[in-house]
PDB file of C-alpha atoms in Angstrom:
ATOM      1  CA  UNK A   1       0.000   0.000   0.000  1.00  0.00           C
ATOM      2  CA  UNK A   2       1.046   3.607  -0.565  1.00  0.00           C
ATOM      3  CA  UNK A   3       0.296   6.705   1.476  1.00  0.00           C
ATOM      4  CA  UNK A   4      -1.724   9.080  -0.714  1.00  0.00           C
ATOM      5  CA  UNK A   5      -2.213  11.783   1.870  1.00  0.00           C
ATOM      6  CA  UNK A   6      -0.203  12.455   5.031  1.00  0.00           C
ATOM      7  CA  UNK A   7      -1.578  12.533   8.548  1.00  0.00           C
ATOM      8  CA  UNK A   8      -2.914  15.857   9.817  1.00  0.00           C
ATOM      9  CA  UNK A   9      -1.177  16.091  13.187  1.00  0.00           C
ATOM     10  CA  UNK A  10      -2.172  19.182  15.189  1.00  0.00           C
ATOM     11  CA  UNK A  11      -1.404  20.944  18.437  1.00  0.00           C
ATOM     12  CA  UNK A  12      -3.986  20.984  21.208  1.00  0.00           C
ATOM     13  CA  UNK A  13      -4.035  22.700  24.576  1.00  0.00           C
ATOM     14  CA  UNK A  14      -4.097  20.963  27.925  1.00  0.00           C
ATOM     15  CA  UNK A  15      -7.524  19.580  28.680  1.00  0.00           C
ATOM     16  CA  UNK A  16      -8.708  20.214  25.138  1.00  0.00           C
ATOM     17  CA  UNK A  17     -10.688  17.390  23.594  1.00  0.00           C
ATOM     18  CA  UNK A  18      -9.613  16.094  20.217  1.00  0.00           C
ATOM     19  CA  UNK A  19     -11.468  14.528  17.338  1.00  0.00           C
ATOM     20  CA  UNK A  20     -10.449  11.841  14.878  1.00  0.00           C
ATOM     21  CA  UNK A  21      -9.790  12.598  11.248  1.00  0.00           C
ATOM     22  CA  UNK A  22      -9.812  10.657   7.997  1.00  0.00           C
ATOM     23  CA  UNK A  23      -6.077  10.755   7.316  1.00  0.00           C
ATOM     24  CA  UNK A  24      -3.821   9.228   6.231  1.00  0.00           C
ATOM     25  CA  UNK A  25      -5.378   7.822   3.066  1.00  0.00           C
ATOM     26  CA  UNK A  26      -3.859   4.740   1.466  1.00  0.00           C
ATOM     27  CA  UNK A  27      -3.971   3.374  -2.044  1.00  0.00           C
ATOM     28  CA  UNK A  28      -3.097  -0.116  -3.205  1.00  0.00           C
ATOM     29  CA  UNK A  29      -0.330  -0.976  -5.645  1.00  0.00           C
ATOM     30  CA  UNK A  30      -0.751  -4.025  -7.860  1.00  0.00           C
ATOM     31  CA  UNK A  31       2.113  -5.879  -9.507  1.00  0.00           C
ATOM     32  CA  UNK A  32       0.995  -8.167 -12.348  1.00  0.00           C
ATOM     33  CA  UNK A  33       3.325 -11.093 -13.003  1.00  0.00           C
ATOM     34  CA  UNK A  34       5.444 -10.704 -16.138  1.00  0.00           C
ATOM     35  CA  UNK A  35       7.952 -13.146 -17.577  1.00  0.00           C
ATOM     36  CA  UNK A  36      11.152 -12.442 -19.481  1.00  0.00           C
ATOM     37  CA  UNK A  37      12.447 -15.567 -21.148  1.00  0.00           C
ATOM     38  CA  UNK A  38      14.835 -16.898 -23.761  1.00  0.00           C
ATOM     39  CA  UNK A  39      14.547 -20.268 -25.495  1.00  0.00           C
ATOM     40  CA  UNK A  40      17.770 -21.040 -27.381  1.00  0.00           C
ATOM     41  CA  UNK A  41      17.850 -24.349 -29.225  1.00  0.00           C
ATOM     42  CA  UNK A  42      20.866 -26.644 -29.313  1.00  0.00           C
ATOM     43  CA  UNK A  43      21.208 -30.333 -30.194  1.00  0.00           C
ATOM     44  CA  UNK A  44      22.249 -33.004 -27.736  1.00  0.00           C
ATOM     45  CA  UNK A  45      25.114 -33.929 -30.051  1.00  0.00           C
ATOM     46  CA  UNK A  46      26.488 -30.396 -29.900  1.00  0.00           C
ATOM     47  CA  UNK A  47      26.338 -30.414 -26.109  1.00  0.00           C
ATOM     48  CA  UNK A  48      28.063 -33.793 -25.955  1.00  0.00           C
ATOM     49  CA  UNK A  49      30.762 -33.218 -28.560  1.00  0.00           C
ATOM     50  CA  UNK A  50      31.681 -29.525 -28.314  1.00  0.00           C
ATOM     51  CA  UNK A  51      35.090 -28.677 -26.883  1.00  0.00           C
ATOM     52  CA  UNK A  52      33.565 -25.705 -25.027  1.00  0.00           C
ATOM     53  CA  UNK A  53      30.781 -25.585 -22.469  1.00  0.00           C
ATOM     54  CA  UNK A  54      27.943 -24.546 -24.789  1.00  0.00           C
ATOM     55  CA  UNK A  55      25.361 -24.751 -22.021  1.00  0.00           C
ATOM     56  CA  UNK A  56      27.314 -22.306 -19.867  1.00  0.00           C
ATOM     57  CA  UNK A  57      27.911 -20.028 -22.866  1.00  0.00           C
ATOM     58  CA  UNK A  58      24.186 -19.874 -23.643  1.00  0.00           C
ATOM     59  CA  UNK A  59      23.364 -19.188 -20.002  1.00  0.00           C
ATOM     60  CA  UNK A  60      25.852 -16.319 -19.821  1.00  0.00           C
ATOM     61  CA  UNK A  61      24.639 -14.802 -23.102  1.00  0.00           C
ATOM     62  CA  UNK A  62      21.083 -15.066 -21.832  1.00  0.00           C
ATOM     63  CA  UNK A  63      21.979 -13.247 -18.630  1.00  0.00           C
ATOM     64  CA  UNK A  64      23.496 -10.342 -20.559  1.00  0.00           C
ATOM     65  CA  UNK A  65      20.447 -10.167 -22.833  1.00  0.00           C
ATOM     66  CA  UNK A  66      18.096 -10.265 -19.839  1.00  0.00           C
ATOM     67  CA  UNK A  67      20.006  -7.445 -18.124  1.00  0.00           C
ATOM     68  CA  UNK A  68      19.808  -5.230 -21.223  1.00  0.00           C
ATOM     69  CA  UNK A  69      16.097  -5.820 -21.772  1.00  0.00           C
ATOM     70  CA  UNK A  70      15.290  -5.293 -18.098  1.00  0.00           C
ATOM     71  CA  UNK A  71      17.233  -2.034 -18.079  1.00  0.00           C
ATOM     72  CA  UNK A  72      15.392  -0.849 -21.200  1.00  0.00           C
ATOM     73  CA  UNK A  73      12.020  -1.723 -19.651  1.00  0.00           C
ATOM     74  CA  UNK A  74      12.815   0.072 -16.393  1.00  0.00           C
ATOM     75  CA  UNK A  75      13.546   3.252 -18.358  1.00  0.00           C
ATOM     76  CA  UNK A  76      11.032   3.245 -21.222  1.00  0.00           C
ATOM     77  CA  UNK A  77       8.833   0.152 -20.863  1.00  0.00           C
ATOM     78  CA  UNK A  78       5.199   0.672 -21.933  1.00  0.00           C
ATOM     79  CA  UNK A  79       3.666  -1.799 -19.468  1.00  0.00           C
ATOM     80  CA  UNK A  80       2.527  -4.217 -22.198  1.00  0.00           C
ATOM     81  CA  UNK A  81       3.721  -7.564 -20.785  1.00  0.00           C
ATOM     82  CA  UNK A  82       6.676  -5.642 -19.356  1.00  0.00           C
ATOM     83  CA  UNK A  83       7.302  -3.093 -16.575  1.00  0.00           C
ATOM     84  CA  UNK A  84       6.230   0.537 -16.884  1.00  0.00           C
ATOM     85  CA  UNK A  85       9.416   2.548 -17.259  1.00  0.00           C
ATOM     86  CA  UNK A  86      10.480   5.754 -15.543  1.00  0.00           C
ATOM     87  CA  UNK A  87      10.188   7.582 -18.867  1.00  0.00           C
ATOM     88  CA  UNK A  88       7.164   5.699 -20.184  1.00  0.00           C
ATOM     89  CA  UNK A  89       4.948   7.617 -22.602  1.00  0.00           C
ATOM     90  CA  UNK A  90       2.042   6.833 -20.265  1.00  0.00           C
ATOM     91  CA  UNK A  91       3.360   9.357 -17.720  1.00  0.00           C
ATOM     92  CA  UNK A  92       2.282  12.976 -17.775  1.00  0.00           C
ATOM     93  CA  UNK A  93       5.125  15.493 -17.735  1.00  0.00           C
ATOM     94  CA  UNK A  94       4.553  19.058 -16.569  1.00  0.00           C
ATOM     95  CA  UNK A  95       6.773  22.053 -15.868  1.00  0.00           C
ATOM     96  CA  UNK A  96       8.021  21.726 -12.306  1.00  0.00           C
ATOM     97  CA  UNK A  97       6.164  24.850 -11.208  1.00  0.00           C
ATOM     98  CA  UNK A  98       2.879  23.139 -12.176  1.00  0.00           C
ATOM     99  CA  UNK A  99       3.662  19.752 -10.614  1.00  0.00           C
ATOM    100  CA  UNK A 100       0.909  17.806  -8.924  1.00  0.00           C
ATOM    101  CA  UNK A 101       0.336  14.270  -7.671  1.00  0.00           C
ATOM    102  CA  UNK A 102       0.763  11.494 -10.281  1.00  0.00           C
ATOM    103  CA  UNK A 103       2.671  13.759 -12.661  1.00  0.00           C
ATOM    104  CA  UNK A 104       6.403  14.126 -13.299  1.00  0.00           C
ATOM    105  CA  UNK A 105       7.916  17.586 -13.116  1.00  0.00           C
ATOM    106  CA  UNK A 106      10.761  18.819 -15.286  1.00  0.00           C
ATOM    107  CA  UNK A 107      12.929  21.865 -15.896  1.00  0.00           C
ATOM    108  CA  UNK A 108      13.743  22.914 -19.445  1.00  0.00           C
ATOM    109  CA  UNK A 109      17.406  23.487 -20.321  1.00  0.00           C
ATOM    110  CA  UNK A 110      16.659  26.830 -21.931  1.00  0.00           C
ATOM    111  CA  UNK A 111      17.510  25.811 -25.486  1.00  0.00           C
ATOM    112  CA  UNK A 112      15.751  23.316 -27.755  1.00  0.00           C
ATOM    113  CA  UNK A 113      17.769  20.108 -27.832  1.00  0.00           C
ATOM    114  CA  UNK A 114      20.755  21.561 -25.984  1.00  0.00           C
ATOM    115  CA  UNK A 115      21.863  23.385 -22.868  1.00  0.00           C
ATOM    116  CA  UNK A 116      21.391  27.136 -22.818  1.00  0.00           C
ATOM    117  CA  UNK A 117      24.118  29.285 -24.344  1.00  0.00           C
ATOM    118  CA  UNK A 118      24.282  31.426 -21.192  1.00  0.00           C
ATOM    119  CA  UNK A 119      24.509  29.765 -17.787  1.00  0.00           C
ATOM    120  CA  UNK A 120      24.107  26.214 -19.185  1.00  0.00           C
ATOM    121  CA  UNK A 121      24.728  24.622 -15.787  1.00  0.00           C
ATOM    122  CA  UNK A 122      22.035  26.633 -13.994  1.00  0.00           C
ATOM    123  CA  UNK A 123      19.338  24.033 -14.644  1.00  0.00           C
ATOM    124  CA  UNK A 124      21.540  21.306 -13.098  1.00  0.00           C
ATOM    125  CA  UNK A 125      22.039  23.408  -9.988  1.00  0.00           C
ATOM    126  CA  UNK A 126      18.317  24.188  -9.717  1.00  0.00           C
ATOM    127  CA  UNK A 127      16.744  20.808 -10.447  1.00  0.00           C
ATOM    128  CA  UNK A 128      17.561  19.016  -7.140  1.00  0.00           C
ATOM    129  CA  UNK A 129      15.968  21.874  -5.223  1.00  0.00           C
ATOM    130  CA  UNK A 130      12.649  21.287  -6.965  1.00  0.00           C
ATOM    131  CA  UNK A 131      12.309  18.261  -4.677  1.00  0.00           C
ATOM    132  CA  UNK A 132      11.443  18.351  -0.993  1.00  0.00           C
ATOM    133  CA  UNK A 133      14.394  17.844   1.345  1.00  0.00           C
ATOM    134  CA  UNK A 134      13.295  14.313   2.295  1.00  0.00           C
ATOM    135  CA  UNK A 135      13.676  13.221  -1.339  1.00  0.00           C
ATOM    136  CA  UNK A 136      16.600  15.465  -2.268  1.00  0.00           C
ATOM    137  CA  UNK A 137      18.915  14.257   0.507  1.00  0.00           C
ATOM    138  CA  UNK A 138      18.983  10.730  -0.933  1.00  0.00           C
ATOM    139  CA  UNK A 139      18.672  11.914  -4.518  1.00  0.00           C
ATOM    140  CA  UNK A 140      21.004  11.028  -7.377  1.00  0.00           C
ATOM    141  CA  UNK A 141      21.293  11.588 -11.110  1.00  0.00           C
ATOM    142  CA  UNK A 142      20.360   9.089 -13.810  1.00  0.00           C
ATOM    143  CA  UNK A 143      21.980   9.864 -17.170  1.00  0.00           C
ATOM    144  CA  UNK A 144      23.293   8.226 -20.332  1.00  0.00           C
ATOM    145  CA  UNK A 145      26.832   8.122 -21.670  1.00  0.00           C
ATOM    146  CA  UNK A 146      26.441  10.856 -24.282  1.00  0.00           C
ATOM    147  CA  UNK A 147      24.863  13.211 -21.750  1.00  0.00           C
ATOM    148  CA  UNK A 148      27.751  12.656 -19.353  1.00  0.00           C
ATOM    149  CA  UNK A 149      30.086  13.732 -22.120  1.00  0.00           C
ATOM    150  CA  UNK A 150      28.167  17.004 -22.429  1.00  0.00           C
ATOM    151  CA  UNK A 151      27.805  17.859 -18.741  1.00  0.00           C
ATOM    152  CA  UNK A 152      31.420  17.163 -17.757  1.00  0.00           C
ATOM    153  CA  UNK A 153      32.410  20.524 -19.246  1.00  0.00           C
ATOM    154  CA  UNK A 154      29.710  22.579 -17.511  1.00  0.00           C
ATOM    155  CA  UNK A 155      30.700  25.092 -14.832  1.00  0.00           C
ATOM    156  CA  UNK A 156      28.884  27.121 -12.203  1.00  0.00           C
ATOM    157  CA  UNK A 157      28.786  30.918 -11.988  1.00  0.00           C
ATOM    158  CA  UNK A 158      32.161  30.859 -10.196  1.00  0.00           C
ATOM    159  CA  UNK A 159      33.811  28.931 -13.009  1.00  0.00           C
ATOM    160  CA  UNK A 160      34.018  25.656 -11.067  1.00  0.00           C
ATOM    161  CA  UNK A 161      33.243  22.386 -12.827  1.00  0.00           C
ATOM    162  CA  UNK A 162      29.949  20.814 -11.752  1.00  0.00           C
ATOM    163  CA  UNK A 163      31.331  17.338 -12.443  1.00  0.00           C
ATOM    164  CA  UNK A 164      33.604  15.715  -9.888  1.00  0.00           C
ATOM    165  CA  UNK A 165      35.522  12.633 -10.969  1.00  0.00           C
ATOM    166  CA  UNK A 166      35.261   9.659  -8.641  1.00  0.00           C
ATOM    167  CA  UNK A 167      37.295   6.467  -8.389  1.00  0.00           C
ATOM    168  CA  UNK A 168      35.176   3.398  -9.037  1.00  0.00           C
ATOM    169  CA  UNK A 169      38.010   1.076  -7.988  1.00  0.00           C
ATOM    170  CA  UNK A 170      37.879   2.621  -4.512  1.00  0.00           C
ATOM    171  CA  UNK A 171      34.116   2.861  -4.338  1.00  0.00           C
ATOM    172  CA  UNK A 172      34.095   6.643  -4.824  1.00  0.00           C
ATOM    173  CA  UNK A 173      31.282   7.585  -7.261  1.00  0.00           C
ATOM    174  CA  UNK A 174      31.254  10.347  -9.824  1.00  0.00           C
ATOM    175  CA  UNK A 175      29.173  13.310  -8.703  1.00  0.00           C
ATOM    176  CA  UNK A 176      27.410  16.169 -10.448  1.00  0.00           C
ATOM    177  CA  UNK A 177      26.853  19.293  -8.378  1.00  0.00           C
ATOM    178  CA  UNK A 178      27.500  17.191  -5.282  1.00  0.00           C
ATOM    179  CA  UNK A 179      25.040  14.367  -6.102  1.00  0.00           C
ATOM    180  CA  UNK A 180      25.968  10.825  -7.154  1.00  0.00           C
ATOM    181  CA  UNK A 181      25.684  10.005 -10.860  1.00  0.00           C
ATOM    182  CA  UNK A 182      24.309   6.664 -12.099  1.00  0.00           C
ATOM    183  CA  UNK A 183      25.034   5.895 -15.736  1.00  0.00           C
ATOM    184  CA  UNK A 184      22.425   3.990 -17.733  1.00  0.00           C
ATOM    185  CA  UNK A 185      22.807   3.348 -21.464  1.00  0.00           C
ATOM    186  CA  UNK A 186      19.024   3.272 -21.853  1.00  0.00           C
ATOM    187  CA  UNK A 187      18.588   6.929 -20.921  1.00  0.00           C
ATOM    188  CA  UNK A 188      17.877   9.057 -24.021  1.00  0.00           C
ATOM    189  CA  UNK A 189      20.502  11.357 -25.485  1.00  0.00           C
ATOM    190  CA  UNK A 190      20.142  15.126 -25.322  1.00  0.00           C
ATOM    191  CA  UNK A 191      17.687  16.190 -28.003  1.00  0.00           C
ATOM    192  CA  UNK A 192      14.541  18.148 -28.733  1.00  0.00           C
ATOM    193  CA  UNK A 193      11.905  17.241 -26.142  1.00  0.00           C
ATOM    194  CA  UNK A 194      14.073  14.475 -24.655  1.00  0.00           C
ATOM    195  CA  UNK A 195      14.235  13.874 -20.905  1.00  0.00           C
ATOM    196  CA  UNK A 196      17.944  13.134 -20.989  1.00  0.00           C
ATOM    197  CA  UNK A 197      18.637  13.649 -17.279  1.00  0.00           C
ATOM    198  CA  UNK A 198      16.621  12.544 -14.284  1.00  0.00           C
ATOM    199  CA  UNK A 199      17.058  13.307 -10.595  1.00  0.00           C
ATOM    200  CA  UNK A 200      15.304  11.704  -7.651  1.00  0.00           C
ATOM    201  CA  UNK A 201      15.372   9.337  -4.709  1.00  0.00           C
ATOM    202  CA  UNK A 202      15.081   6.201  -6.824  1.00  0.00           C
ATOM    203  CA  UNK A 203      14.390   3.874  -3.925  1.00  0.00           C
ATOM    204  CA  UNK A 204      11.154   5.776  -3.361  1.00  0.00           C
ATOM    205  CA  UNK A 205      10.433   6.745  -6.956  1.00  0.00           C
ATOM    206  CA  UNK A 206      10.527   3.296  -8.570  1.00  0.00           C
ATOM    207  CA  UNK A 207       9.772  -0.182  -7.259  1.00  0.00           C
ATOM    208  CA  UNK A 208      11.153  -3.366  -8.814  1.00  0.00           C
ATOM    209  CA  UNK A 209       9.408  -6.534  -7.705  1.00  0.00           C
ATOM    210  CA  UNK A 210      10.965  -9.928  -8.467  1.00  0.00           C
ATOM    211  CA  UNK A 211       8.939 -13.112  -8.470  1.00  0.00           C
ATOM    212  CA  UNK A 212      10.200 -15.643  -5.953  1.00  0.00           C
TER     213      UNK A 212
END
């Protein structure tokens, strides 16, 4: 279940009687079962006579294919026998100033299909602060490879780079304006009308349910 409306806690004076209210209100989330499968065909003779472990090779190839298709579904899946993605066309996108429940807010870069010519990094600095503190504190970026290439050169008004190089070998992540960056090849490239960068607390924004 999901909380649709918070509790309405209130202050009362000593000896003051209180009344019950109808909050919080809860909705129910449903998770239909979906199956991702692969059915490669190989003869018994090939399995018996091959000098390599064909069965293991097929299993490994299948795992890579599964990972790619799952990642694509989590980003842009349409919900038809697959998950509904973060950037599914079924979502309604509105300018952040007009955000309301069940819609996804966004900030425009200031130039069609590119960052603005003046102050291009301003939108990156502003976007995290469109979220409430409880979501922003655990927030992180979700971007694709080509977008990373574009934002690495952006600077703030003081001329400082917004991108900070991490060290994956030591468990130090890359950050953008102080927030961790997650790279996903399925995120769209910068373009006209594209949502090429996303910011949020992903543990609360998106739920992945695995069948047991």
